[in-house]
mmCIF file of C-alpha atoms in Angstrom:
data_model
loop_
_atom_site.group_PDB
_atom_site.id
_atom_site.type_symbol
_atom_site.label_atom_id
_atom_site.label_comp_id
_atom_site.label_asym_id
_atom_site.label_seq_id
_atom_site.Cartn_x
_atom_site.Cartn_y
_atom_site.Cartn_z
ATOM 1 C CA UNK A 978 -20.741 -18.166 -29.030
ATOM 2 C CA UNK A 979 -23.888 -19.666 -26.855
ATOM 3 C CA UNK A 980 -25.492 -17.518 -24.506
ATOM 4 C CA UNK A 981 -25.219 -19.717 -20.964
ATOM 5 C CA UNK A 982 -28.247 -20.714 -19.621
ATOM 6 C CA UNK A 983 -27.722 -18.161 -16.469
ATOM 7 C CA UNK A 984 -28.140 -15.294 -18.985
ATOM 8 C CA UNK A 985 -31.094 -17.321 -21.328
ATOM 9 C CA UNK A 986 -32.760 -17.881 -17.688
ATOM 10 C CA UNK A 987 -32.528 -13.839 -17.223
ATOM 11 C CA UNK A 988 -30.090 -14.417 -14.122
ATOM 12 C CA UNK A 989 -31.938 -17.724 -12.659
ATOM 13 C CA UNK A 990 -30.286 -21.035 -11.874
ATOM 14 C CA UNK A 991 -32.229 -24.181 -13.118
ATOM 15 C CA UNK A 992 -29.489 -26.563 -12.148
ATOM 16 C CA UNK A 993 -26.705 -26.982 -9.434
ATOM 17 C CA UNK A 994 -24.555 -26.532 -12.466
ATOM 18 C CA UNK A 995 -25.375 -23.733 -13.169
ATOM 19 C CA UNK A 996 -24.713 -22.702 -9.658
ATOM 20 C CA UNK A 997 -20.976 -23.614 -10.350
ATOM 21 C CA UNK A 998 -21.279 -26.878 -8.000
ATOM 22 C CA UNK A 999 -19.986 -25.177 -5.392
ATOM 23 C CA UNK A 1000 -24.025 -24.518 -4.247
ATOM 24 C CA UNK A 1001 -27.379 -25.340 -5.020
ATOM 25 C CA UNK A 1002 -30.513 -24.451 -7.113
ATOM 26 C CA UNK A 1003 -32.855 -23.370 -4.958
ATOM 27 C CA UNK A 1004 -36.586 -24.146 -6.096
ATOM 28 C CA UNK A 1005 -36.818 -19.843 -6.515
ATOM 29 C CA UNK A 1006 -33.832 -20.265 -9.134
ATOM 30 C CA UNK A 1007 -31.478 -18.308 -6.690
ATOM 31 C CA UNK A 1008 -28.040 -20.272 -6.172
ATOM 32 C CA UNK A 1009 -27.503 -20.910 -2.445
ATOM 33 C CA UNK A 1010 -24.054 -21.179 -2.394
ATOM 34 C CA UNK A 1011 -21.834 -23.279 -0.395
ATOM 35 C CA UNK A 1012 -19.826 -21.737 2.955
ATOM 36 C CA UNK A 1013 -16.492 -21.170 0.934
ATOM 37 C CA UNK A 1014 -18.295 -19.909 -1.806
ATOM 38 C CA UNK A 1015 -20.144 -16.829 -3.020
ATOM 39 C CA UNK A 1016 -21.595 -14.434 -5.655
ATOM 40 C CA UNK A 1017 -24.621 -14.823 -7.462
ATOM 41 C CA UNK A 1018 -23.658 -17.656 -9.267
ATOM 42 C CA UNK A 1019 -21.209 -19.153 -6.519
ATOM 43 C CA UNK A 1020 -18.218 -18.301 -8.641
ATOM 44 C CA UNK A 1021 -15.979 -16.596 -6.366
ATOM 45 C CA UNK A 1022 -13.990 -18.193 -3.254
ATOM 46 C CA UNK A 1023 -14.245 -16.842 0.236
ATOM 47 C CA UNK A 1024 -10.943 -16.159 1.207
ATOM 48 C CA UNK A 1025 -10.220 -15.690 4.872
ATOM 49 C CA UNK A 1026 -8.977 -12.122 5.538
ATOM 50 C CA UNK A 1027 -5.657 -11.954 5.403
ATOM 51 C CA UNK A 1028 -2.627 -10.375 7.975
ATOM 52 C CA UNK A 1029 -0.515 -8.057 5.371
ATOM 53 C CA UNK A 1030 2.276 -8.055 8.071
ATOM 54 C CA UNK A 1031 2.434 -11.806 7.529
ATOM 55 C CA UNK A 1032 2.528 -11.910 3.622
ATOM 56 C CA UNK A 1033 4.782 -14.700 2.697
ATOM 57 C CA UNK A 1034 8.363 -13.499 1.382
ATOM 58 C CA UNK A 1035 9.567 -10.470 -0.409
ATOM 59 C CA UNK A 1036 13.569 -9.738 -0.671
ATOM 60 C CA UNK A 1037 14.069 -5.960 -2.138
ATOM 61 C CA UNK A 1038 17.596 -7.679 -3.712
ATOM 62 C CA UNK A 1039 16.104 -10.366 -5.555
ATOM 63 C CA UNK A 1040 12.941 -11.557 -7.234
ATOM 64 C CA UNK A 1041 11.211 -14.707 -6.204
ATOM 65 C CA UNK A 1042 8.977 -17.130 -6.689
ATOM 66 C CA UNK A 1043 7.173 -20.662 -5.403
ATOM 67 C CA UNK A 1044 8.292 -21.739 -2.332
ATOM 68 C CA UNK A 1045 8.476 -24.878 -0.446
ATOM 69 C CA UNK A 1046 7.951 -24.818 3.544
ATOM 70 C CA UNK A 1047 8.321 -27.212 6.437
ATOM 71 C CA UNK A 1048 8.789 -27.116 9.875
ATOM 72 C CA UNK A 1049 11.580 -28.086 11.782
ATOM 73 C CA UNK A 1050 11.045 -30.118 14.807
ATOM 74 C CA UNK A 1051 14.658 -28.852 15.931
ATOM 75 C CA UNK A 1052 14.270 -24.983 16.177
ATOM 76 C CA UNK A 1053 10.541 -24.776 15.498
ATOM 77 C CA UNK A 1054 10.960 -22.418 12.642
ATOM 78 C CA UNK A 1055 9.029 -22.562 9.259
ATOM 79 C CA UNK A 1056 11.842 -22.991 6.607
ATOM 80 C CA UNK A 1057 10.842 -22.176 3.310
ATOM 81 C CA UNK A 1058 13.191 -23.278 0.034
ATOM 82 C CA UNK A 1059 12.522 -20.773 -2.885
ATOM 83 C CA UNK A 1060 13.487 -19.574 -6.398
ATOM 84 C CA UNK A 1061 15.404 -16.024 -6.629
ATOM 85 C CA UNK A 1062 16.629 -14.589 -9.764
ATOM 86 C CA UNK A 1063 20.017 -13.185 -9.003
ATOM 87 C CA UNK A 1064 19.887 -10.015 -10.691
ATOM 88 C CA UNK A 1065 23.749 -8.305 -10.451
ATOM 89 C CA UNK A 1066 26.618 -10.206 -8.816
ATOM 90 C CA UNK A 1067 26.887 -7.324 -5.890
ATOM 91 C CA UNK A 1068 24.079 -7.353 -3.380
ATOM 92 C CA UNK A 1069 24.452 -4.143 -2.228
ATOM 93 C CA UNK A 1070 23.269 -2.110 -5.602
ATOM 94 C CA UNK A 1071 21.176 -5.486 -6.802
ATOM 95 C CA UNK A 1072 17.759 -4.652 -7.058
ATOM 96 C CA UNK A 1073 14.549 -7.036 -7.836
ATOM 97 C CA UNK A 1074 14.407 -7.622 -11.726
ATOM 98 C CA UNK A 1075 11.344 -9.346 -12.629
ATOM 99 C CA UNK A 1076 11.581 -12.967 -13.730
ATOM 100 C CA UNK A 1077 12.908 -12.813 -17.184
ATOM 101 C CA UNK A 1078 16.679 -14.278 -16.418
ATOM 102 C CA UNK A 1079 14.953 -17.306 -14.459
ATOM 103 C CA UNK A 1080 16.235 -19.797 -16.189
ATOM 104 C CA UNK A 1081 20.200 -18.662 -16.238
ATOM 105 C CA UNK A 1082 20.292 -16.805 -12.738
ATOM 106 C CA UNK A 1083 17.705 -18.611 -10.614
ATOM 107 C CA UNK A 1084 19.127 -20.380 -7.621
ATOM 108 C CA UNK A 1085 17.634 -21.636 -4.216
ATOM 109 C CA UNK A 1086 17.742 -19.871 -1.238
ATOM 110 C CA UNK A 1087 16.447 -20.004 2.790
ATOM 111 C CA UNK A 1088 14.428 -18.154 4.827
ATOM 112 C CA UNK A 1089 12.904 -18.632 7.965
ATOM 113 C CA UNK A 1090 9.911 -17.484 10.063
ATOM 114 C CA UNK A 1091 8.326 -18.151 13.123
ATOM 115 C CA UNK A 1092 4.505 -18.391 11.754
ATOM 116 C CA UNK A 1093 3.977 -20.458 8.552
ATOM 117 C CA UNK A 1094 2.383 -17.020 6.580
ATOM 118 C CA UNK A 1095 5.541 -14.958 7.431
ATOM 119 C CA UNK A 1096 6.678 -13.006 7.306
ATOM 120 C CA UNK A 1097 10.350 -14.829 6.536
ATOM 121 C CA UNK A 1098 13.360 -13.887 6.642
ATOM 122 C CA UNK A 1099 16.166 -14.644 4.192
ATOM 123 C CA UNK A 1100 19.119 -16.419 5.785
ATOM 124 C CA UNK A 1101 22.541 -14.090 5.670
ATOM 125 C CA UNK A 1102 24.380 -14.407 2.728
ATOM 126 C CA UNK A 1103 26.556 -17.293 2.986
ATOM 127 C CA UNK A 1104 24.093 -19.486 4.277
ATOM 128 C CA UNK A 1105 20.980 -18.660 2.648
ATOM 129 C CA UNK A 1106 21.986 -20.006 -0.750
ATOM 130 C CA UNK A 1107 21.322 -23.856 -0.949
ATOM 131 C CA UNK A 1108 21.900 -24.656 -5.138
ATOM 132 C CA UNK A 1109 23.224 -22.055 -7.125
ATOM 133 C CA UNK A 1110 22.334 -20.754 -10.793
ATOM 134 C CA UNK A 1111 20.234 -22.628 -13.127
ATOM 135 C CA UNK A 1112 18.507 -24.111 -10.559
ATOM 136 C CA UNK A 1113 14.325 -23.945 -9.930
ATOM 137 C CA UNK A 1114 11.342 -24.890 -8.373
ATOM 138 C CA UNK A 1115 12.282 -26.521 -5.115
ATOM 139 C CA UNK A 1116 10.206 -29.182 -3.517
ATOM 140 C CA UNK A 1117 11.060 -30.592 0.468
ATOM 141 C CA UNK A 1118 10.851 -34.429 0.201
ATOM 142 C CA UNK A 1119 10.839 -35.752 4.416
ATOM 143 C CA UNK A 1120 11.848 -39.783 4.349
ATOM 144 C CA UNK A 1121 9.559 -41.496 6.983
#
């Protein structure tokens, strides 16, 4: 392989490529990276810190994954549409099972919360399950 001109430069930018375009080259060769960005060579994102009461969605019955959300004018809850694996037929002893069986025993289900980061809560069992096995990746369509 080619050695990238970062390491040939012994750690100095000479472009704003180099500087992963999220900064610039400053005339010293130092990258002066954009707000969102950071690291020497502006690689890495700033992420804001995050609330780890308000992580998303995590069901100790079923594995998930994606997730659409919207919010409803009508009860001003978030409502988020994702993909569970239905692991064993009785929800008391089901337990999360990885993702393996997702494309035989996923389904959609519901859950709400009242901020859009969570935490949400899935809907009780008759009502949280929208589509039924074999079904993935939901997306929320709202006609004008």
């Amino acid at each position: 392989g080619e050695l990238t001109p970062w390491i040939v430069h012994g750690g100095r930018c000479t472009s704003d490529i180099e500087c992963s375009l999220a900064g610039v080259c400053t005339p010293e060769g130092k990258c002066q990276c954009d707000p969102w960005a950071e690291g020497l060579d502006c690689s890495y994102l700033k992420f804001a810190p995050v609330d780890k009461s308000r992580v998303g969605y995590l069901n100790e019955h079923y594995s998930s994954w994606g997730g659409t959300i919207m919010k409803k004018k009508s009860d001003g809850l978030y409502h988020m549409y994702v993909s569970e694996i239905v692991c064993r037929e009785d929800p008391e002893t089901n337990k999360r099972c990885g993702l393996g069986d997702w494309r035989t025993h996923s389904r959609i289900a519901q859950a709400t919360s009242a901020h859009v980061e969570g935490p949400y809560s899935r809907l009780q069992p008759d009502d949280a399950v929208l589509l039924h096995p074999e079904h993935h990746n939901p997306t929320v369509h709202v006609s004008p």
